[in-house]
XYZ file of C-alpha atoms in Angstrom:
677
model
C 94.175 -81.101 40.883
C 93.215 -84.073 41.320
C 89.839 -85.192 42.725
C 89.405 -87.179 45.613
C 86.587 -90.435 45.636
C 83.584 -89.578 48.063
C 80.591 -91.403 48.559
C 77.687 -89.589 47.908
C 73.358 -90.549 49.079
C 70.604 -89.865 47.065
C 70.654 -91.496 43.371
C 72.562 -94.565 41.630
C 74.503 -92.155 39.481
C 75.726 -90.586 41.366
C 77.810 -93.525 43.585
C 81.182 -93.233 43.546
C 81.699 -90.306 42.421
C 84.550 -87.844 42.519
C 83.598 -83.873 43.427
C 85.891 -81.713 42.550
C 85.393 -77.632 43.097
C 87.721 -74.752 41.220
C 87.139 -71.557 38.934
C 88.498 -73.342 35.937
C 86.374 -76.571 34.567
C 84.705 -78.421 32.417
C 81.064 -78.891 33.754
C 80.195 -82.978 33.146
C 76.782 -82.854 34.662
C 75.325 -85.417 32.577
C 76.487 -88.186 34.844
C 74.046 -87.160 37.588
C 70.929 -87.420 38.043
C 68.648 -84.375 36.946
C 67.539 -83.953 41.016
C 71.213 -84.087 42.243
C 72.779 -82.052 38.875
C 70.631 -79.680 40.469
C 71.537 -78.746 43.510
C 74.911 -78.290 42.616
C 77.287 -75.420 42.570
C 77.630 -74.020 39.141
C 81.344 -74.348 40.254
C 81.240 -78.424 40.404
C 82.501 -81.050 38.162
C 81.170 -84.627 38.769
C 83.028 -87.561 37.145
C 83.092 -90.925 38.483
C 85.747 -91.037 38.857
C 88.903 -89.426 40.164
C 89.990 -87.239 37.435
C 92.062 -83.987 36.406
C 91.201 -80.946 36.413
C 92.741 -78.080 34.161
C 93.215 -73.809 34.143
C 92.300 -73.179 31.449
C 94.631 -70.227 31.234
C 97.916 -72.464 31.281
C 96.825 -76.223 29.838
C 98.890 -77.739 26.847
C 95.333 -78.619 24.557
C 97.553 -80.585 22.731
C 98.383 -83.023 25.202
C 94.805 -82.990 26.921
C 93.162 -83.479 23.635
C 94.844 -86.537 22.825
C 93.838 -88.338 26.036
C 90.671 -86.877 26.011
C 89.602 -86.606 22.711
C 85.802 -87.018 23.411
C 86.817 -83.246 24.814
C 89.146 -81.890 22.010
C 86.212 -79.788 19.478
C 84.608 -77.771 23.449
C 88.643 -77.454 24.231
C 89.554 -75.978 21.708
C 86.528 -73.261 21.679
C 87.129 -72.214 25.450
C 91.052 -71.887 24.489
C 90.024 -69.788 21.914
C 87.481 -67.402 23.827
C 89.686 -67.617 27.366
C 92.292 -65.894 24.729
C 90.313 -63.788 23.255
C 88.710 -62.358 27.022
C 92.378 -61.891 28.131
C 93.632 -59.883 24.726
C 90.620 -57.815 24.867
C 90.652 -57.407 28.808
C 94.621 -56.375 27.858
C 93.902 -53.699 25.192
C 91.447 -51.811 27.487
C 93.787 -52.007 30.127
C 96.652 -50.586 28.029
C 94.801 -47.477 27.181
C 93.053 -47.069 30.583
C 96.522 -46.542 31.738
C 97.255 -43.655 29.431
C 94.913 -41.789 31.972
C 96.557 -42.681 35.177
C 99.504 -41.101 36.861
C 102.567 -43.113 36.952
C 103.089 -43.204 40.686
C 99.373 -44.692 40.354
C 99.863 -47.306 37.897
C 102.799 -48.448 40.296
C 100.016 -48.342 43.513
C 97.671 -50.622 41.302
C 100.561 -53.587 40.036
C 101.301 -54.282 44.010
C 99.853 -57.695 45.052
C 97.541 -56.065 47.956
C 94.514 -54.154 46.084
C 93.082 -51.120 47.479
C 90.851 -51.122 49.725
C 91.300 -48.222 52.082
C 92.057 -44.857 51.949
C 96.032 -44.123 52.279
C 98.199 -41.352 52.759
C 101.939 -40.772 52.913
C 104.477 -37.331 52.619
C 107.497 -37.362 50.327
C 110.273 -34.497 49.730
C 109.236 -33.578 45.801
C 109.443 -30.490 43.605
C 105.710 -29.920 42.254
C 105.759 -27.404 39.347
C 102.980 -26.022 37.396
C 102.669 -25.576 33.461
C 99.754 -22.987 32.370
C 98.646 -22.957 29.029
C 96.353 -19.956 27.539
C 94.451 -20.429 23.906
C 92.436 -23.359 23.827
C 89.544 -21.774 24.785
C 89.445 -19.071 22.438
C 90.386 -21.570 20.072
C 87.848 -24.054 20.535
C 85.291 -21.443 20.049
C 86.804 -20.714 16.499
C 87.004 -24.166 15.463
C 83.418 -24.948 15.936
C 82.377 -21.308 14.942
C 84.043 -22.035 11.712
C 84.104 -26.187 11.041
C 80.883 -26.831 12.763
C 80.759 -29.442 16.254
C 81.878 -32.630 14.945
C 84.943 -31.153 12.513
C 85.846 -28.633 15.054
C 86.351 -31.153 18.153
C 88.292 -33.040 15.946
C 90.542 -30.448 14.798
C 90.920 -28.961 18.156
C 91.747 -32.759 19.534
C 94.674 -33.243 17.252
C 95.617 -29.507 17.546
C 96.040 -29.605 21.199
C 97.825 -33.379 21.478
C 100.289 -32.755 19.341
C 101.105 -29.457 21.424
C 100.761 -31.852 24.765
C 102.250 -34.777 23.278
C 105.612 -33.091 23.043
C 105.273 -31.154 26.926
C 104.170 -34.394 28.543
C 107.684 -36.277 26.766
C 109.797 -33.488 28.089
C 108.492 -33.740 31.508
C 108.625 -37.188 31.752
C 112.213 -37.730 29.728
C 113.246 -35.600 33.203
C 111.639 -37.923 35.649
C 108.331 -35.437 36.224
C 104.298 -37.617 36.858
C 101.472 -35.404 35.536
C 99.308 -36.190 37.603
C 96.222 -33.266 37.167
C 95.160 -31.592 33.704
C 93.740 -28.587 35.677
C 91.651 -26.853 32.640
C 94.321 -25.766 29.918
C 97.595 -26.624 33.347
C 99.306 -29.601 33.947
C 100.409 -30.458 37.846
C 103.776 -32.183 37.668
C 105.523 -33.909 41.076
C 108.872 -34.671 40.878
C 109.822 -37.288 43.379
C 106.461 -38.877 44.107
C 107.522 -42.175 41.725
C 110.368 -43.453 44.600
C 107.806 -44.060 47.422
C 108.604 -47.962 48.487
C 105.137 -47.783 50.185
C 103.620 -47.526 47.296
C 106.344 -48.919 44.287
C 105.978 -52.405 45.862
C 109.418 -54.842 45.476
C 108.247 -54.771 41.892
C 109.858 -51.354 41.685
C 112.441 -51.770 44.120
C 116.135 -50.723 42.940
C 115.075 -49.307 39.799
C 115.869 -46.240 40.517
C 118.366 -43.995 42.746
C 116.644 -42.085 45.149
C 117.158 -38.677 44.588
C 117.633 -35.760 47.095
C 115.150 -32.669 46.746
C 117.841 -30.290 45.476
C 118.855 -32.972 42.805
C 114.907 -33.048 41.648
C 114.366 -29.530 42.107
C 117.347 -29.057 39.679
C 115.849 -31.633 37.056
C 112.101 -30.231 37.103
C 113.854 -26.050 36.691
C 115.465 -27.511 33.550
C 112.555 -29.109 32.580
C 109.903 -25.708 33.134
C 112.460 -23.360 31.566
C 113.077 -26.049 28.285
C 109.387 -25.308 27.829
C 108.796 -21.479 28.671
C 111.512 -21.448 26.368
C 110.689 -23.544 23.863
C 106.936 -23.466 23.746
C 105.589 -20.376 23.943
C 104.302 -18.127 21.502
C 103.561 -21.643 19.920
C 102.305 -20.977 16.232
C 97.936 -22.884 16.051
C 97.822 -23.942 11.807
C 95.123 -22.686 10.058
C 95.002 -19.267 12.477
C 97.754 -16.662 11.320
C 96.892 -14.597 14.462
C 96.591 -17.347 17.157
C 99.368 -18.183 19.382
C 99.042 -20.818 22.680
C 101.003 -18.929 24.949
C 103.070 -20.617 28.430
C 104.023 -19.945 31.395
C 105.193 -22.295 34.820
C 105.413 -21.762 38.582
C 108.022 -24.506 40.520
C 108.206 -25.057 43.849
C 109.840 -28.077 46.144
C 109.200 -29.714 50.061
C 106.950 -31.700 51.711
C 103.982 -32.860 50.211
C 101.146 -34.734 51.268
C 99.091 -37.555 48.979
C 96.207 -39.332 49.192
C 94.243 -42.353 47.685
C 90.717 -40.811 49.031
C 86.828 -42.480 48.022
C 86.602 -45.466 47.279
C 82.330 -44.572 46.272
C 81.622 -47.303 43.926
C 85.109 -48.000 43.567
C 86.547 -44.909 42.163
C 89.248 -43.426 43.922
C 91.035 -40.407 43.557
C 94.365 -39.211 43.956
C 95.782 -35.683 45.206
C 98.598 -33.872 46.758
C 98.143 -31.573 48.704
C 100.701 -29.156 50.934
C 102.951 -26.231 51.606
C 104.935 -26.132 47.986
C 101.542 -26.715 46.418
C 101.077 -23.326 47.645
C 104.324 -21.768 47.292
C 104.005 -23.197 43.242
C 100.405 -21.610 42.756
C 101.553 -18.359 43.623
C 105.208 -18.642 41.796
C 103.373 -19.566 38.464
C 100.908 -16.216 39.597
C 103.587 -14.133 39.308
C 104.773 -15.807 35.920
C 104.255 -13.638 32.784
C 103.981 -15.731 29.115
C 107.396 -17.315 28.743
C 108.752 -17.157 32.138
C 109.442 -19.674 35.301
C 108.717 -18.504 38.807
C 110.374 -20.206 41.596
C 109.817 -19.875 45.662
C 112.395 -18.451 47.315
C 113.239 -21.171 49.128
C 113.491 -23.354 45.258
C 116.278 -20.410 44.726
C 117.691 -21.369 47.570
C 117.702 -24.863 46.960
C 119.262 -24.581 42.955
C 121.952 -22.606 44.646
C 123.315 -24.657 46.624
C 123.082 -27.414 44.636
C 124.493 -25.891 41.756
C 126.498 -22.639 42.569
C 125.760 -19.150 42.637
C 127.137 -18.541 38.915
C 125.094 -20.838 37.400
C 121.390 -20.179 38.668
C 120.410 -16.632 37.039
C 117.270 -15.049 38.911
C 115.651 -11.544 37.747
C 112.571 -9.750 39.282
C 111.077 -10.698 42.360
C 107.820 -11.234 42.118
C 104.745 -9.295 44.656
C 104.326 -11.417 47.965
C 101.823 -13.709 47.237
C 99.337 -15.443 50.150
C 101.276 -18.958 51.046
C 105.023 -16.902 50.865
C 103.999 -13.653 52.051
C 107.624 -12.403 53.585
C 109.700 -14.552 51.447
C 107.962 -14.001 47.591
C 108.947 -15.567 44.250
C 111.858 -14.712 41.847
C 112.085 -15.098 38.211
C 114.214 -18.186 36.945
C 115.855 -16.869 33.836
C 118.855 -18.931 33.378
C 120.420 -22.651 34.754
C 123.592 -24.059 33.701
C 123.302 -28.136 33.925
C 126.650 -29.624 33.113
C 124.507 -33.255 31.931
C 121.478 -33.972 32.072
C 120.901 -36.421 35.419
C 117.652 -36.678 35.277
C 115.787 -40.495 34.743
C 113.037 -40.962 32.681
C 109.449 -41.436 34.561
C 109.009 -45.477 34.809
C 105.940 -45.683 32.178
C 103.718 -48.313 30.686
C 106.347 -50.625 28.968
C 109.491 -49.140 30.847
C 109.498 -50.228 33.619
C 105.336 -50.786 34.279
C 103.494 -53.763 32.736
C 100.287 -53.966 32.992
C 98.010 -56.871 31.798
C 94.627 -57.875 31.286
C 94.677 -58.908 34.811
C 94.966 -55.196 35.831
C 91.715 -53.481 34.064
C 89.104 -53.602 36.820
C 91.367 -51.590 39.224
C 92.110 -49.339 36.339
C 89.005 -48.546 35.945
C 88.483 -47.027 39.390
C 90.669 -43.907 39.244
C 89.185 -43.525 35.429
C 85.900 -41.648 34.037
C 83.698 -44.143 33.775
C 82.552 -42.994 30.828
C 86.232 -42.842 29.417
C 86.314 -46.744 30.925
C 82.663 -47.776 29.172
C 84.084 -45.899 25.992
C 86.982 -48.636 26.394
C 85.496 -51.010 26.760
C 82.996 -50.921 23.671
C 86.597 -50.372 21.472
C 85.750 -46.882 20.673
C 89.414 -44.927 20.591
C 90.363 -41.100 21.099
C 89.337 -39.873 18.038
C 85.684 -40.936 18.766
C 85.912 -39.682 22.160
C 86.438 -35.704 21.789
C 82.648 -34.275 20.765
C 80.824 -30.777 21.293
C 78.151 -31.421 24.032
C 75.137 -29.866 26.013
C 76.700 -30.103 29.304
C 75.885 -28.662 33.312
C 79.322 -27.642 35.118
C 80.182 -27.674 38.855
C 82.982 -26.588 40.974
C 83.014 -26.901 43.985
C 85.198 -25.165 46.508
C 85.454 -26.803 49.995
C 86.757 -24.808 52.881
C 87.560 -26.102 56.561
C 90.031 -28.633 55.802
C 93.186 -28.459 57.790
C 96.405 -30.435 55.200
C 98.887 -29.662 58.427
C 96.367 -31.804 60.243
C 97.294 -34.999 62.067
C 93.606 -36.242 61.318
C 93.709 -34.302 57.808
C 93.739 -38.300 55.669
C 90.442 -38.968 57.033
C 88.840 -35.226 57.340
C 89.699 -35.453 52.907
C 88.249 -38.646 52.864
C 84.983 -38.181 54.380
C 84.616 -35.365 51.624
C 85.576 -36.706 48.675
C 83.638 -39.856 50.118
C 80.454 -37.419 50.352
C 80.765 -35.495 46.896
C 81.316 -38.874 45.468
C 78.186 -40.048 47.138
C 76.055 -37.162 46.383
C 77.289 -36.720 42.386
C 76.915 -40.926 41.860
C 73.334 -40.626 43.471
C 72.241 -38.226 41.036
C 73.917 -39.414 38.428
C 76.739 -36.911 36.770
C 80.830 -37.457 37.237
C 83.526 -35.924 39.134
C 85.942 -35.027 36.610
C 89.145 -33.953 39.087
C 89.557 -32.987 42.616
C 92.929 -30.764 43.235
C 94.085 -28.779 45.789
C 96.422 -25.403 45.378
C 96.358 -22.174 46.970
C 92.956 -22.060 45.639
C 91.641 -24.608 48.191
C 90.406 -27.844 47.496
C 88.419 -27.797 45.069
C 86.274 -30.625 42.398
C 85.118 -30.067 39.211
C 82.519 -32.143 37.611
C 79.566 -32.756 35.559
C 76.270 -33.299 34.145
C 75.881 -34.410 30.480
C 78.476 -37.403 29.873
C 75.553 -39.698 30.482
C 73.175 -37.503 29.035
C 69.355 -36.831 30.517
C 66.713 -34.212 29.782
C 67.094 -32.426 33.168
C 71.007 -32.958 33.827
C 70.976 -29.244 34.484
C 67.902 -29.751 37.538
C 69.631 -32.795 38.727
C 73.174 -30.652 38.845
C 71.197 -27.845 40.600
C 69.378 -30.206 42.457
C 72.679 -32.225 43.765
C 74.330 -28.487 44.450
C 71.629 -28.222 46.791
C 71.459 -30.705 48.818
C 75.971 -31.423 48.789
C 75.826 -28.241 49.938
C 73.568 -28.680 52.618
C 74.404 -31.826 53.532
C 78.661 -30.390 54.400
C 77.477 -27.752 55.948
C 75.406 -29.904 58.875
C 76.604 -32.896 59.310
C 80.634 -31.137 59.952
C 78.137 -28.515 62.085
C 79.937 -25.468 60.298
C 83.014 -26.485 60.188
C 83.221 -28.038 56.428
C 81.177 -25.342 53.713
C 80.499 -25.684 50.654
C 80.835 -22.853 47.363
C 79.699 -23.564 44.431
C 78.875 -22.660 40.581
C 77.171 -24.155 37.901
C 76.978 -23.022 34.472
C 75.495 -25.008 31.380
C 76.458 -24.829 27.783
C 78.208 -25.942 24.795
C 81.616 -28.002 26.024
C 84.553 -29.407 24.364
C 84.601 -32.898 25.824
C 87.997 -35.037 24.791
C 91.123 -36.676 26.116
C 94.073 -34.238 25.944
C 97.590 -35.756 26.436
C 100.122 -37.532 24.511
C 99.930 -41.719 23.914
C 101.917 -42.342 26.965
C 100.092 -39.391 29.385
C 96.528 -37.814 28.605
C 93.159 -37.001 30.983
C 89.576 -36.880 29.626
C 88.902 -32.913 30.181
C 86.115 -30.483 29.298
C 86.692 -26.699 27.969
C 84.672 -23.942 26.462
C 83.583 -20.331 27.874
C 81.532 -21.311 30.255
C 83.442 -24.095 31.986
C 85.461 -20.966 32.637
C 82.445 -19.085 34.075
C 81.600 -22.202 36.768
C 85.265 -21.397 38.368
C 84.186 -17.936 37.993
C 80.977 -17.995 39.929
C 82.056 -20.302 42.460
C 85.063 -17.886 43.968
C 82.462 -15.307 43.733
C 79.909 -17.535 45.942
C 83.209 -18.347 48.632
C 83.639 -14.496 49.229
C 79.327 -15.344 50.688
C 78.330 -15.636 54.108
C 76.393 -18.808 54.364
C 73.132 -17.451 55.206
C 73.711 -14.964 52.129
C 74.135 -18.408 49.857
C 76.733 -19.504 48.726
C 75.716 -21.360 45.816
C 75.623 -19.154 42.141
C 73.530 -20.548 38.798
C 73.846 -18.797 35.511
C 71.288 -17.627 33.687
C 71.671 -20.557 30.757
C 71.498 -23.012 33.517
C 68.017 -21.109 35.264
C 66.622 -21.451 31.718
C 67.388 -25.336 30.769
C 66.056 -26.205 34.331
C 62.639 -23.841 33.582
C 59.329 -24.362 35.784
C 60.851 -27.038 38.045
C 59.036 -29.150 40.764
C 61.652 -28.542 42.699
C 63.556 -25.820 42.155
C 62.744 -21.896 42.592
C 65.809 -19.237 41.883
C 66.553 -15.915 43.111
C 68.149 -13.321 40.940
C 71.381 -11.486 43.227
C 73.214 -8.243 41.835
C 75.177 -8.363 38.875
C 78.663 -9.280 38.747
C 82.026 -8.806 37.490
C 83.645 -11.180 36.357
C 87.651 -11.923 35.480
C 87.761 -12.775 32.209
C 84.043 -12.224 30.729
C 83.275 -9.308 29.322
C 79.504 -8.314 29.974
C 78.311 -8.792 33.589
C 77.170 -11.918 35.125
C 74.009 -12.317 37.271
C 73.840 -15.068 39.460
C 70.766 -16.917 40.937
C 70.881 -18.292 44.321
C 68.318 -22.150 44.194
C 66.688 -22.823 47.141
C 64.006 -26.167 47.092
C 60.333 -25.492 46.825
C 58.188 -26.738 50.046
C 56.439 -30.283 49.310
C 53.341 -28.890 48.315
C 54.182 -26.600 46.016
C 56.229 -28.856 44.145
C 53.572 -31.600 43.710
C 51.527 -28.658 42.128
C 54.244 -26.794 40.064
C 55.119 -29.290 37.958
C 51.624 -28.981 35.886
C 52.681 -26.222 34.700
C 53.732 -25.118 31.227
C 52.538 -28.863 30.183
C 53.489 -29.370 25.754
C 50.601 -31.092 24.290
C 51.807 -34.777 23.018
C 52.212 -34.747 19.058
C 51.692 -39.230 18.203
C 51.788 -42.030 20.084
C 47.902 -42.434 19.876
C 48.309 -46.311 19.438
C 50.115 -46.442 22.736
C 48.147 -43.830 24.592
C 44.321 -45.450 23.350
C 46.216 -48.948 24.934
C 47.537 -47.554 28.421
C 43.967 -45.413 29.024
C 42.144 -48.765 28.314
C 44.633 -50.652 30.734
C 44.563 -47.813 33.087
C 41.236 -47.821 33.789
C 40.871 -51.073 34.940
C 39.979 -51.026 39.199
C 43.091 -51.494 40.765
C 45.991 -52.142 37.661
C 49.096 -50.749 37.953
C 50.789 -49.677 34.454
C 54.333 -49.293 33.627
C 55.487 -47.466 30.773
C 59.456 -48.225 30.317
C 61.057 -47.158 27.109
C 64.902 -46.046 26.685
C 66.329 -42.494 27.903
C 64.644 -39.465 25.837
C 62.049 -41.359 24.046
C 58.835 -39.745 25.539
C 58.012 -41.769 28.774
C 56.696 -38.798 30.629
C 55.213 -36.969 28.425
C 53.270 -40.309 27.794
C 52.606 -40.169 31.483
C 51.227 -36.178 31.217
C 49.032 -36.915 28.394
C 47.699 -40.145 30.292
C 46.714 -38.043 33.165
C 44.883 -35.540 31.285
C 42.567 -37.921 29.668
C 41.858 -39.413 32.525
C 40.239 -36.470 34.357
C 36.454 -37.060 34.861
C 33.817 -35.658 37.085
C 34.285 -39.201 39.295
C 38.499 -39.737 39.104
C 41.204 -37.360 39.813
C 44.194 -37.561 38.378
C 47.636 -36.667 39.359
C 50.745 -36.355 37.452
C 53.733 -36.272 40.456
C 57.362 -36.601 39.692
C 59.703 -37.687 41.369
C 63.764 -37.472 41.701
C 66.661 -39.263 43.674
C 66.119 -36.677 46.696
C 63.016 -38.333 47.589
C 64.338 -41.684 47.996
C 65.397 -40.210 50.910
C 61.801 -38.454 52.187
C 59.199 -40.873 53.756
C 56.226 -40.835 52.370
C 56.984 -38.865 49.589
C 55.181 -40.051 46.946
C 51.793 -39.105 49.250
C 52.805 -35.820 49.806
C 52.386 -34.721 46.413
C 49.284 -36.729 45.943
C 47.782 -34.913 48.867
C 48.550 -31.640 48.198
C 46.890 -32.143 45.583
C 43.850 -33.510 47.200
C 43.922 -30.574 48.764
C 43.464 -27.648 46.055
C 40.258 -29.338 44.810
C 37.783 -26.478 45.709
C 36.243 -29.382 48.182
C 38.702 -29.566 50.233
C 39.110 -25.609 51.103
C 38.095 -26.342 54.741
C 40.570 -28.883 55.189
C 43.120 -27.043 53.737
C 42.388 -23.839 55.605
C 42.338 -25.601 58.783
C 46.071 -27.542 57.928
C 47.052 -23.908 56.921
C 45.950 -21.996 60.850
C 47.560 -25.464 62.257
C 50.998 -24.812 60.779
C 50.875 -21.320 61.422
C 54.215 -20.426 63.165
C 52.842 -18.396 65.919
C 50.482 -21.434 66.918
C 54.239 -23.623 66.932
C 54.601 -23.780 70.512
C 51.165 -25.440 70.538
C 52.113 -28.710 67.819
C 53.645 -32.093 69.624
């Protein structure tokens, strides 16, 4: 670029200067008077005469340094810094691409960024590969090797097993969309979309028909259940990993939804997903069950003699009149499957894609990737609170489903972010629309209370805003959880496993059977103990439940929010004494004794700020002054005068306020409500 000369006023040094605005610039402000230089935008270069402005990403530095020797050293350092930044961002982008389905990578590579929710329908084969044995293995390793070593060993064993499965799936053209607990949701056909793949992928693959996709998918799933069932676990002779699968096909709907804090979810839904789930539920270890429609398509494509069918399953919710069937044999003359487009094989990821990729990856993972941590450093056992949220009331056949789902996803993302939790996964299947959430990835000492408070607010908000048309059922549990990436070098997902994770899903299912009046939010005993004497929450025990896969009966607790007065007063109960920090205490008390002073105690998370402030209030009590401790959470940001509600609640507890307190209680009585204005 060449800057044009322009006349400026306000300083002789600027007369006749050329002013150039561009993003990659050498800033030579010394040519101006200081007063004039202070007025210039940050991306401005000023010179006495017309000059060349170079992009540091594309410049020939040797030639430029010969022309401008006075800038040689500065240009060399700028080039090294620019190259280093791009290389690091490219490393992070390629690492994050592992956590993203191929169809999402193709959408990211389009020139147009994702600015609003998107929705499309297309024919596809959908498969559900369910693995059992991971939870038992994680518990055995934690007991035998401890938390850190156990996490590393579990991560290595699981990923060795997953690597073989995912490699075969990708060779068949299957795209691993979600890791649903110990299972994999795979779609064949989603990467054929011109709307999302864009011109960069046009003509790269022949567009396959639904029968062809089903043949590829069935051959793949049969190979998996045959070769990888009863897989021996190294070091555990009596433990094996088992595998079964379900397959269906037809028109599915795919959505990009969310966008709160620039975080997006990709999810597929539709009748084939439900039929696939019904089929998987009928399959036993080592079996592949397919929907009735899938079996007809396979026979039509290959002929009856080349498709071996076994026993029929029971009628399912999605297919009550046409039950799924066991696919025992599939004779395919040659493997006509085309491999899935992946990074380095049809998809090129560069530093320019880093920002877009972080929109589809957990913030926790993105932060660790940016800090240079690899997969080996991302697996651990950690105390965490897990939530499963089922959303009832969405009709995926409705014309408005894209907007309806967008509102739900945005709302869940907003509430979880407000309490600093994490949306791990969104999945839609025969069990409904379900979110898996976690509190504890960014650890707070009150993660359990944050999780339950968020759940109470989310359930109430979803129901009230929709007029009861959309309601939630939520299960919440707390315990030691395995956190780590599960999958292969080309496709993985950061996931959580553990006995209490499964219990959260079971509690959600139990809560979904209750009415809104009874309460559709269940919390386990461990979470209730972690919350303790909360200033916000109160728990009511329900009848013991017998849950699938859990030996002992489980007592669920239904949480509710305390009234403002109760919340303010209960916060002082059960306070343990402060140990140490005497020098800090003296300094804070001296400053707090100054009339009109505001004292701020600032420190990193978990260093004891709350303990110090509680102790200040305790020591500052006197006959002439009253010290009040108030603890506010995120929900109080929406409550008018939340601080003063707490202050007045405390003051009304004083002996001298008894007459006023009694008058207020009478005014607020239910039989007096018609007299209140």
